[in-house]
């Protein structure tokens, strides 16, 4: 297969970690007989420096024309005082909007080799954590009308939280399909005891559940979910939820694994086009020092193969190679443990590459 990938390396450690992911993708192409064509586009601070905007119209067009987009990270202190309209993160929101990326998939995996770097006790996470949060990304309170007005001599602020059936149904389908590809268990998170949007959410999910009899479906309230993620995270396989609940729960879940450098993510559209990126930022404190952990980005590339290109064996091969690197005791600084071999960003990329 031949695929076009637009690469947004970005700022800080972005170019270093993306370079390792590309090396791994090239090895996959070699081994499985594919061809990946890369188009590099500036995004974030580096684009502001060159063009005065965080992404150019031509750059955006290259994202739309691609089969998939791979992102490193954007931002850094140099651009912290840019006017709001041209801040580096503006480009990310623009790409998500222009590409119609309504579904955010965040796998939360605590590799058993790294169990002691979790803030939770070994008795809770000793067997590792492996769950996926599917967050609705373009609806709800973040996109509803908002206003602040004076009522009876005091200010009153209102944020509307609209959800339509079709928005719930399309994210629901992504979640059920995702559960089918994983452990066939889905928790749908809402606040149906209080919110109308949640009651519509639950009704729509129940209708979908009938189409997926192989998936074990559960409703769960958001407050209980926040508690259960700490108390018993291994009970979860796939969690689906609306935008704001997902924002909060996915950050909570990512902390269970100890290191932000390990975690990939995918943002998907209704077609096969998606954007894939590690969940961390540009880490300016370690940029250009060969210290970054490239695993989150390499695992994001694996998600790209699985979700945009339907290359399951290829994605499995990358994940197995990462697992073997950890089994063999290779660690970047952020996940270093006694008795392990400390390696830099490039060397970790090489170890994973050689495992494929
Ligand atoms: P950060 O995620 O960049 O860094 C937080 C801490 O984690 C730092 O100590 C960093 O060194 C470490 N870290 C992050 N990724 C790592 C990796 N791969 N390997 C090893 N250590 C890693 O968050 P921050 O410091 O709050 O933000 C820095 C910049 O990144 C800011 O400008 C912020 O706006 C931006 N940011 C961008 C994105 C994105 O591009 N999607 C996301 C979050 C933050």
Tab-separated table of C-alpha atoms and ligand atoms in Angstrom:
chain	number	residue	atom	x	y	z
A	1	UNK	CA	0.000	0.000	0.000
A	2	UNK	CA	1.068	3.576	-0.656
A	3	UNK	CA	0.084	6.266	1.863
A	4	UNK	CA	0.642	10.023	2.095
A	5	UNK	CA	1.540	11.255	5.574
A	6	UNK	CA	1.734	14.960	6.422
A	7	UNK	CA	4.284	15.431	9.187
A	8	UNK	CA	3.914	18.326	11.632
A	9	UNK	CA	7.064	18.017	13.739
A	10	UNK	CA	6.524	21.365	15.517
A	11	UNK	CA	8.627	22.831	18.302
A	12	UNK	CA	10.851	21.787	21.208
A	13	UNK	CA	11.338	18.014	21.269
A	14	UNK	CA	8.792	17.651	18.403
A	15	UNK	CA	11.368	17.194	15.601
A	16	UNK	CA	13.447	14.704	17.680
A	17	UNK	CA	10.575	12.394	18.627
A	18	UNK	CA	8.954	12.573	15.203
A	19	UNK	CA	12.269	11.597	13.554
A	20	UNK	CA	12.294	8.372	15.608
A	21	UNK	CA	8.686	7.581	14.649
A	22	UNK	CA	9.513	8.091	10.958
A	23	UNK	CA	12.492	5.717	11.264
A	24	UNK	CA	10.155	3.090	12.704
A	25	UNK	CA	7.513	3.696	10.008
A	26	UNK	CA	10.180	3.285	7.315
A	27	UNK	CA	11.209	-0.046	8.818
A	28	UNK	CA	7.555	-1.158	8.777
A	29	UNK	CA	7.239	-0.051	5.127
A	30	UNK	CA	10.344	-2.096	4.273
A	31	UNK	CA	9.250	-5.187	6.122
A	32	UNK	CA	5.600	-5.247	5.030
A	33	UNK	CA	6.035	-3.900	1.466
A	34	UNK	CA	4.371	-0.476	1.861
A	35	UNK	CA	5.414	2.993	0.753
A	36	UNK	CA	4.945	6.001	3.007
A	37	UNK	CA	5.388	9.460	1.400
A	38	UNK	CA	6.056	12.247	3.879
A	39	UNK	CA	5.234	15.931	3.399
A	40	UNK	CA	6.720	18.157	6.105
A	41	UNK	CA	4.726	21.215	7.193
A	42	UNK	CA	5.767	23.819	9.787
A	43	UNK	CA	3.365	24.222	12.678
A	44	UNK	CA	3.337	26.235	15.911
A	45	UNK	CA	6.214	28.479	16.929
A	46	UNK	CA	8.494	27.524	14.034
A	47	UNK	CA	5.752	28.541	11.592
A	48	UNK	CA	5.139	31.821	13.462
A	49	UNK	CA	8.881	32.587	13.143
A	50	UNK	CA	8.919	31.848	9.407
A	51	UNK	CA	5.477	32.958	8.211
A	52	UNK	CA	3.918	34.991	11.039
A	53	UNK	CA	1.091	32.457	11.517
A	54	UNK	CA	1.007	29.112	13.420
A	55	UNK	CA	0.059	27.252	10.239
A	56	UNK	CA	-0.229	28.552	6.666
A	57	UNK	CA	-3.198	27.920	4.366
A	58	UNK	CA	-0.924	25.784	2.167
A	59	UNK	CA	0.118	23.795	5.229
A	60	UNK	CA	-3.499	23.219	6.190
A	61	UNK	CA	-4.241	22.096	2.626
A	62	UNK	CA	-1.411	19.529	2.877
A	63	UNK	CA	-3.079	18.138	6.012
A	64	UNK	CA	-6.429	17.828	4.233
A	65	UNK	CA	-4.871	16.099	1.207
A	66	UNK	CA	-2.994	13.527	3.287
A	67	UNK	CA	-4.081	10.012	4.204
A	68	UNK	CA	-3.023	10.845	7.733
A	69	UNK	CA	-1.238	13.456	9.862
A	70	UNK	CA	1.555	12.824	12.382
A	71	UNK	CA	2.199	15.571	14.940
A	72	UNK	CA	5.056	16.098	17.403
A	73	UNK	CA	4.214	19.029	19.695
A	74	UNK	CA	3.917	22.804	19.516
A	75	UNK	CA	4.722	25.767	21.730
A	76	UNK	CA	7.402	27.006	24.080
A	77	UNK	CA	8.354	30.042	26.167
A	78	UNK	CA	9.549	31.954	23.098
A	79	UNK	CA	5.948	32.249	21.849
A	80	UNK	CA	4.140	32.578	25.216
A	81	UNK	CA	3.504	36.279	24.672
A	82	UNK	CA	2.213	36.048	21.109
A	83	UNK	CA	-1.242	37.615	20.620
A	84	UNK	CA	-4.027	35.014	21.226
A	85	UNK	CA	-4.916	34.850	17.518
A	86	UNK	CA	-1.488	33.561	16.505
A	87	UNK	CA	-0.481	31.418	19.472
A	88	UNK	CA	1.079	28.026	18.557
A	89	UNK	CA	-1.885	26.005	19.963
A	90	UNK	CA	-4.264	27.890	17.631
A	91	UNK	CA	-2.889	25.766	14.805
A	92	UNK	CA	-3.870	22.534	16.581
A	93	UNK	CA	-7.449	23.685	17.137
A	94	UNK	CA	-7.600	24.830	13.510
A	95	UNK	CA	-6.368	21.457	12.181
A	96	UNK	CA	-8.864	19.579	14.395
A	97	UNK	CA	-11.698	21.785	13.154
A	98	UNK	CA	-10.724	21.804	9.452
A	99	UNK	CA	-10.238	18.044	9.378
A	100	UNK	CA	-13.481	17.376	11.317
A	101	UNK	CA	-11.648	15.420	14.025
A	102	UNK	CA	-14.554	14.711	16.390
A	103	UNK	CA	-13.209	11.621	18.171
A	104	UNK	CA	-10.204	11.631	20.448
A	105	UNK	CA	-8.790	8.236	21.364
A	106	UNK	CA	-6.392	8.066	24.275
A	107	UNK	CA	-5.106	4.668	25.239
A	108	UNK	CA	-3.828	4.577	28.799
A	109	UNK	CA	-1.364	1.795	29.197
A	110	UNK	CA	0.793	1.113	32.186
A	111	UNK	CA	3.350	-1.385	30.925
A	112	UNK	CA	3.849	-4.001	33.632
A	113	UNK	CA	7.630	-3.363	33.367
A	114	UNK	CA	6.978	0.190	34.600
A	115	UNK	CA	4.342	-0.606	37.237
A	116	UNK	CA	6.422	0.902	40.045
A	117	UNK	CA	6.426	4.328	38.332
A	118	UNK	CA	2.627	4.599	38.785
A	119	UNK	CA	1.461	6.723	41.723
A	120	UNK	CA	-0.920	3.857	42.586
A	121	UNK	CA	0.020	0.883	44.772
A	122	UNK	CA	1.429	-2.268	43.154
A	123	UNK	CA	-1.550	-4.199	44.578
A	124	UNK	CA	-3.803	-2.114	42.295
A	125	UNK	CA	-1.666	-1.808	39.146
A	126	UNK	CA	0.729	-4.743	39.403
A	127	UNK	CA	-0.739	-6.417	36.324
A	128	UNK	CA	-0.578	-3.204	34.293
A	129	UNK	CA	-3.389	-0.918	33.119
A	130	UNK	CA	-4.717	-1.055	29.572
A	131	UNK	CA	-7.728	1.133	28.858
A	132	UNK	CA	-8.871	3.489	26.127
A	133	UNK	CA	-10.745	6.738	26.598
A	134	UNK	CA	-12.865	7.825	23.622
A	135	UNK	CA	-13.673	11.515	24.054
A	136	UNK	CA	-16.110	13.513	21.933
A	137	UNK	CA	-14.003	16.446	20.718
A	138	UNK	CA	-16.140	18.978	18.835
A	139	UNK	CA	-19.398	19.320	20.791
A	140	UNK	CA	-20.769	20.027	24.259
A	141	UNK	CA	-20.044	22.911	26.563
A	142	UNK	CA	-16.734	23.890	24.921
A	143	UNK	CA	-18.561	24.657	21.684
A	144	UNK	CA	-21.950	25.838	23.010
A	145	UNK	CA	-23.080	29.447	23.133
A	146	UNK	CA	-21.776	31.384	26.136
A	147	UNK	CA	-22.552	34.766	27.631
A	148	UNK	CA	-22.122	36.876	30.732
A	149	UNK	CA	-24.846	39.400	31.531
A	150	UNK	CA	-26.065	41.505	34.388
A	151	UNK	CA	-29.206	40.253	36.109
A	152	UNK	CA	-30.645	42.054	39.137
A	153	UNK	CA	-27.452	44.014	39.692
A	154	UNK	CA	-24.984	41.085	39.535
A	155	UNK	CA	-23.130	39.313	36.783
A	156	UNK	CA	-24.442	35.940	35.636
A	157	UNK	CA	-22.437	33.709	33.287
A	158	UNK	CA	-24.040	30.982	31.166
A	159	UNK	CA	-22.374	28.204	29.116
A	160	UNK	CA	-24.714	26.062	27.048
A	161	UNK	CA	-23.932	22.379	26.643
A	162	UNK	CA	-25.708	21.231	23.488
A	163	UNK	CA	-25.507	17.705	22.074
A	164	UNK	CA	-27.474	16.388	19.133
A	165	UNK	CA	-28.305	12.737	18.521
A	166	UNK	CA	-26.060	12.509	15.453
A	167	UNK	CA	-23.049	13.819	17.413
A	168	UNK	CA	-23.626	11.233	20.140
A	169	UNK	CA	-24.261	8.437	17.677
A	170	UNK	CA	-21.054	9.006	15.665
A	171	UNK	CA	-18.812	9.050	18.767
A	172	UNK	CA	-20.748	6.054	20.116
A	173	UNK	CA	-19.970	4.096	16.966
A	174	UNK	CA	-16.261	4.910	17.243
A	175	UNK	CA	-16.346	3.618	20.827
A	176	UNK	CA	-18.247	0.394	20.058
A	177	UNK	CA	-15.979	-0.321	17.068
A	178	UNK	CA	-12.970	0.347	19.251
A	179	UNK	CA	-14.290	-2.030	21.916
A	180	UNK	CA	-14.787	-4.694	19.228
A	181	UNK	CA	-11.079	-4.376	18.316
A	182	UNK	CA	-10.016	-4.591	21.990
A	183	UNK	CA	-11.533	-6.344	25.014
A	184	UNK	CA	-15.227	-5.987	23.942
A	185	UNK	CA	-16.169	-4.032	27.066
A	186	UNK	CA	-17.518	-0.465	27.047
A	187	UNK	CA	-18.353	1.971	29.853
A	188	UNK	CA	-20.372	5.012	28.758
A	189	UNK	CA	-19.821	7.899	31.164
A	190	UNK	CA	-22.532	10.499	31.779
A	191	UNK	CA	-24.399	12.428	34.453
A	192	UNK	CA	-27.852	11.147	33.482
A	193	UNK	CA	-29.229	11.660	37.000
A	194	UNK	CA	-28.948	15.436	36.419
A	195	UNK	CA	-28.322	16.519	32.805
A	196	UNK	CA	-30.646	16.346	29.799
A	197	UNK	CA	-27.659	16.035	27.451
A	198	UNK	CA	-26.617	12.952	29.445
A	199	UNK	CA	-30.090	11.419	29.238
A	200	UNK	CA	-30.033	11.797	25.432
A	201	UNK	CA	-26.467	10.447	25.482
A	202	UNK	CA	-27.559	7.357	27.443
A	203	UNK	CA	-30.657	6.725	25.285
A	204	UNK	CA	-28.555	6.924	22.102
A	205	UNK	CA	-25.851	4.640	23.521
A	206	UNK	CA	-28.487	2.072	24.534
A	207	UNK	CA	-29.837	2.062	20.978
A	208	UNK	CA	-26.328	1.477	19.613
A	209	UNK	CA	-25.632	-1.229	22.197
A	210	UNK	CA	-28.342	-3.367	20.569
A	211	UNK	CA	-26.283	-3.335	17.357
A	212	UNK	CA	-23.191	-4.584	19.214
A	213	UNK	CA	-24.397	-7.604	21.238
A	214	UNK	CA	-20.795	-8.855	21.577
A	215	UNK	CA	-19.781	-5.764	23.540
A	216	UNK	CA	-20.416	-5.840	27.294
A	217	UNK	CA	-22.007	-2.404	27.793
A	218	UNK	CA	-22.218	-0.439	31.082
A	219	UNK	CA	-23.527	3.017	32.047
A	220	UNK	CA	-21.499	4.782	34.710
A	221	UNK	CA	-21.816	8.255	36.267
A	222	UNK	CA	-18.877	10.592	35.800
A	223	UNK	CA	-18.257	11.110	39.540
A	224	UNK	CA	-18.136	7.365	40.106
A	225	UNK	CA	-15.794	6.979	37.098
A	226	UNK	CA	-13.336	9.480	38.614
A	227	UNK	CA	-13.310	7.336	41.753
A	228	UNK	CA	-13.149	3.946	40.025
A	229	UNK	CA	-10.170	5.023	37.883
A	230	UNK	CA	-8.140	5.275	41.085
A	231	UNK	CA	-9.763	2.428	43.008
A	232	UNK	CA	-9.861	-0.242	40.331
A	233	UNK	CA	-8.545	0.942	36.934
A	234	UNK	CA	-8.112	-2.580	35.571
A	235	UNK	CA	-11.916	-3.035	35.370
A	236	UNK	CA	-12.009	-0.721	32.306
A	237	UNK	CA	-11.440	-1.535	28.652
A	238	UNK	CA	-13.025	1.292	26.592
A	239	UNK	CA	-14.589	4.398	28.167
A	240	UNK	CA	-16.673	6.754	26.008
A	241	UNK	CA	-17.727	10.195	27.136
A	242	UNK	CA	-18.579	13.739	26.120
A	243	UNK	CA	-16.074	16.535	25.620
A	244	UNK	CA	-15.619	18.077	29.073
A	245	UNK	CA	-15.906	14.846	31.087
A	246	UNK	CA	-13.388	13.313	28.664
A	247	UNK	CA	-10.984	16.216	29.027
A	248	UNK	CA	-10.875	15.732	32.793
A	249	UNK	CA	-10.959	11.926	32.933
A	250	UNK	CA	-8.284	11.444	30.248
A	251	UNK	CA	-5.828	13.597	32.190
A	252	UNK	CA	-6.634	11.701	35.370
A	253	UNK	CA	-6.122	8.384	33.582
A	254	UNK	CA	-2.844	9.439	31.961
A	255	UNK	CA	-1.337	10.122	35.380
A	256	UNK	CA	-1.943	6.500	36.414
A	257	UNK	CA	0.881	5.428	34.146
A	258	UNK	CA	3.640	7.529	35.687
A	259	UNK	CA	5.237	8.971	32.549
A	260	UNK	CA	3.653	11.314	30.074
A	261	UNK	CA	6.340	10.394	27.508
A	262	UNK	CA	4.813	6.939	26.906
A	263	UNK	CA	1.309	7.950	25.894
A	264	UNK	CA	-0.043	8.169	22.316
A	265	UNK	CA	-3.322	9.598	21.048
A	266	UNK	CA	-5.435	9.720	17.902
A	267	UNK	CA	-8.009	12.234	16.729
A	268	UNK	CA	-10.324	10.753	14.122
A	269	UNK	CA	-12.779	12.086	11.538
A	270	UNK	CA	-15.766	10.323	10.014
A	271	UNK	CA	-13.485	9.066	7.219
A	272	UNK	CA	-10.102	7.416	7.572
A	273	UNK	CA	-8.141	10.668	7.927
A	274	UNK	CA	-6.808	11.153	11.449
A	275	UNK	CA	-4.197	13.092	13.380
A	276	UNK	CA	-1.841	11.171	15.643
A	277	UNK	CA	0.285	12.698	18.405
A	278	UNK	CA	1.814	11.980	21.806
A	279	UNK	CA	-0.205	13.522	24.646
A	280	UNK	CA	2.714	15.547	26.029
A	281	UNK	CA	3.846	19.018	25.005
A	282	UNK	CA	7.060	20.300	23.453
A	283	UNK	CA	9.137	19.842	26.648
A	284	UNK	CA	11.359	22.903	26.060
A	285	UNK	CA	13.391	22.001	29.178
A	286	UNK	CA	14.918	18.972	27.410
A	287	UNK	CA	14.638	20.020	23.737
A	288	UNK	CA	17.666	19.352	21.527
A	289	UNK	CA	19.430	17.279	24.213
A	290	UNK	CA	18.565	13.755	22.985
A	291	UNK	CA	16.753	13.163	26.308
A	292	UNK	CA	13.123	12.890	25.157
A	293	UNK	CA	11.225	9.633	25.307
A	294	UNK	CA	10.044	8.919	21.723
A	295	UNK	CA	7.731	6.030	22.714
A	296	UNK	CA	4.511	8.133	22.879
A	297	UNK	CA	5.126	9.287	19.305
A	298	UNK	CA	6.146	5.840	18.056
A	299	UNK	CA	2.969	4.369	19.585
A	300	UNK	CA	0.985	7.202	17.945
A	301	UNK	CA	2.429	6.050	14.604
A	302	UNK	CA	1.211	2.532	15.465
A	303	UNK	CA	-2.271	3.952	16.085
A	304	UNK	CA	-2.096	5.620	12.666
A	305	UNK	CA	-1.422	2.274	11.028
A	306	UNK	CA	-4.271	0.628	12.940
A	307	UNK	CA	-6.972	3.310	12.657
A	308	UNK	CA	-6.258	5.189	9.407
A	309	UNK	CA	-4.585	2.501	7.285
A	310	UNK	CA	-6.170	-0.662	8.719
A	311	UNK	CA	-2.683	-2.196	9.032
A	312	UNK	CA	-3.255	-4.330	12.121
A	313	UNK	CA	-0.210	-6.624	11.916
A	314	UNK	CA	2.044	-3.651	11.305
A	315	UNK	CA	0.642	-1.812	14.355
A	316	UNK	CA	1.034	-4.962	16.454
A	317	UNK	CA	4.661	-5.233	15.293
A	318	UNK	CA	5.466	-1.728	16.571
A	319	UNK	CA	3.761	-2.330	19.911
A	320	UNK	CA	5.565	-5.637	20.351
A	321	UNK	CA	8.883	-3.929	19.538
A	322	UNK	CA	8.248	-1.281	22.213
A	323	UNK	CA	7.335	-3.966	24.710
A	324	UNK	CA	10.533	-5.887	23.966
A	325	UNK	CA	12.646	-2.723	24.375
A	326	UNK	CA	11.161	-2.326	27.858
A	327	UNK	CA	11.526	-6.057	28.620
A	328	UNK	CA	15.204	-5.819	27.655
A	329	UNK	CA	15.647	-3.018	30.189
A	330	UNK	CA	16.130	0.004	27.884
A	331	UNK	CA	14.885	3.244	29.483
A	332	UNK	CA	14.983	6.943	28.644
A	333	UNK	CA	15.589	9.265	31.617
A	334	UNK	CA	11.900	9.845	32.416
A	335	UNK	CA	11.272	6.108	33.018
A	336	UNK	CA	14.724	5.116	34.325
A	337	UNK	CA	14.776	2.359	36.979
A	338	UNK	CA	17.584	0.697	38.944
A	339	UNK	CA	19.433	-1.969	36.966
A	340	UNK	CA	18.169	-0.733	33.570
A	341	UNK	CA	20.160	0.657	30.621
A	342	UNK	CA	19.729	4.397	30.165
A	343	UNK	CA	19.430	5.485	26.541
A	344	UNK	CA	18.711	8.722	24.671
A	345	UNK	CA	15.873	9.497	22.282
A	346	UNK	CA	17.757	8.316	19.169
A	347	UNK	CA	19.044	5.152	20.822
A	348	UNK	CA	15.542	4.222	22.044
A	349	UNK	CA	14.318	4.686	18.462
A	350	UNK	CA	17.126	2.403	17.223
A	351	UNK	CA	16.381	-0.304	19.807
A	352	UNK	CA	12.677	-0.338	18.846
A	353	UNK	CA	13.550	-0.315	15.140
A	354	UNK	CA	15.880	-3.279	15.549
A	355	UNK	CA	13.154	-5.205	17.390
A	356	UNK	CA	10.835	-5.055	14.365
B	1	LIG	P1	5.185	19.161	28.536
B	1	LIG	O1	4.341	17.970	28.305
B	1	LIG	O2	5.884	19.709	27.365
B	1	LIG	O3	6.291	18.850	29.659
B	1	LIG	C1	5.945	18.503	31.000
B	1	LIG	C2	7.121	17.739	31.624
B	1	LIG	O4	7.188	16.438	31.050
B	1	LIG	C3	8.476	18.398	31.346
B	1	LIG	O5	9.304	18.225	32.465
B	1	LIG	C4	9.041	17.611	30.184
B	1	LIG	O6	10.444	17.577	30.130
B	1	LIG	C5	8.438	16.226	30.416
B	1	LIG	N1	8.199	15.529	29.158
B	1	LIG	C6	7.226	15.792	28.249
B	1	LIG	N2	7.329	14.970	27.216
B	1	LIG	C7	8.378	14.171	27.455
B	1	LIG	C8	9.016	13.119	26.735
B	1	LIG	N3	8.566	12.717	25.536
B	1	LIG	N4	10.093	12.528	27.282
B	1	LIG	C9	10.554	12.901	28.479
B	1	LIG	N5	10.009	13.887	29.215
B	1	LIG	C10	8.940	14.526	28.702
B	1	LIG	O7	4.236	20.276	29.188
B	1	LIG	P2	4.534	21.805	29.540
B	1	LIG	O8	5.922	21.942	30.056
B	1	LIG	O9	3.387	22.234	30.347
B	1	LIG	O10	4.417	22.553	28.138
B	1	LIG	C11	5.534	22.909	27.320
B	1	LIG	C12	4.999	23.535	26.042
B	1	LIG	O11	4.248	22.560	25.303
B	1	LIG	C13	4.043	24.698	26.284
B	1	LIG	O12	4.333	25.708	25.353
B	1	LIG	C14	2.670	24.113	26.049
B	1	LIG	O13	1.748	25.077	25.596
B	1	LIG	C15	2.970	23.098	24.968
B	1	LIG	N6	2.000	21.982	24.870
B	1	LIG	C16	1.773	21.502	23.625
B	1	LIG	C17	0.935	20.419	23.461
B	1	LIG	C18	0.732	19.869	22.071
B	1	LIG	O14	1.468	20.237	21.178
B	1	LIG	N7	-0.225	18.977	21.850
B	1	LIG	C19	0.351	19.789	24.568
B	1	LIG	C20	0.635	20.289	25.838
B	1	LIG	C21	1.491	21.384	25.989
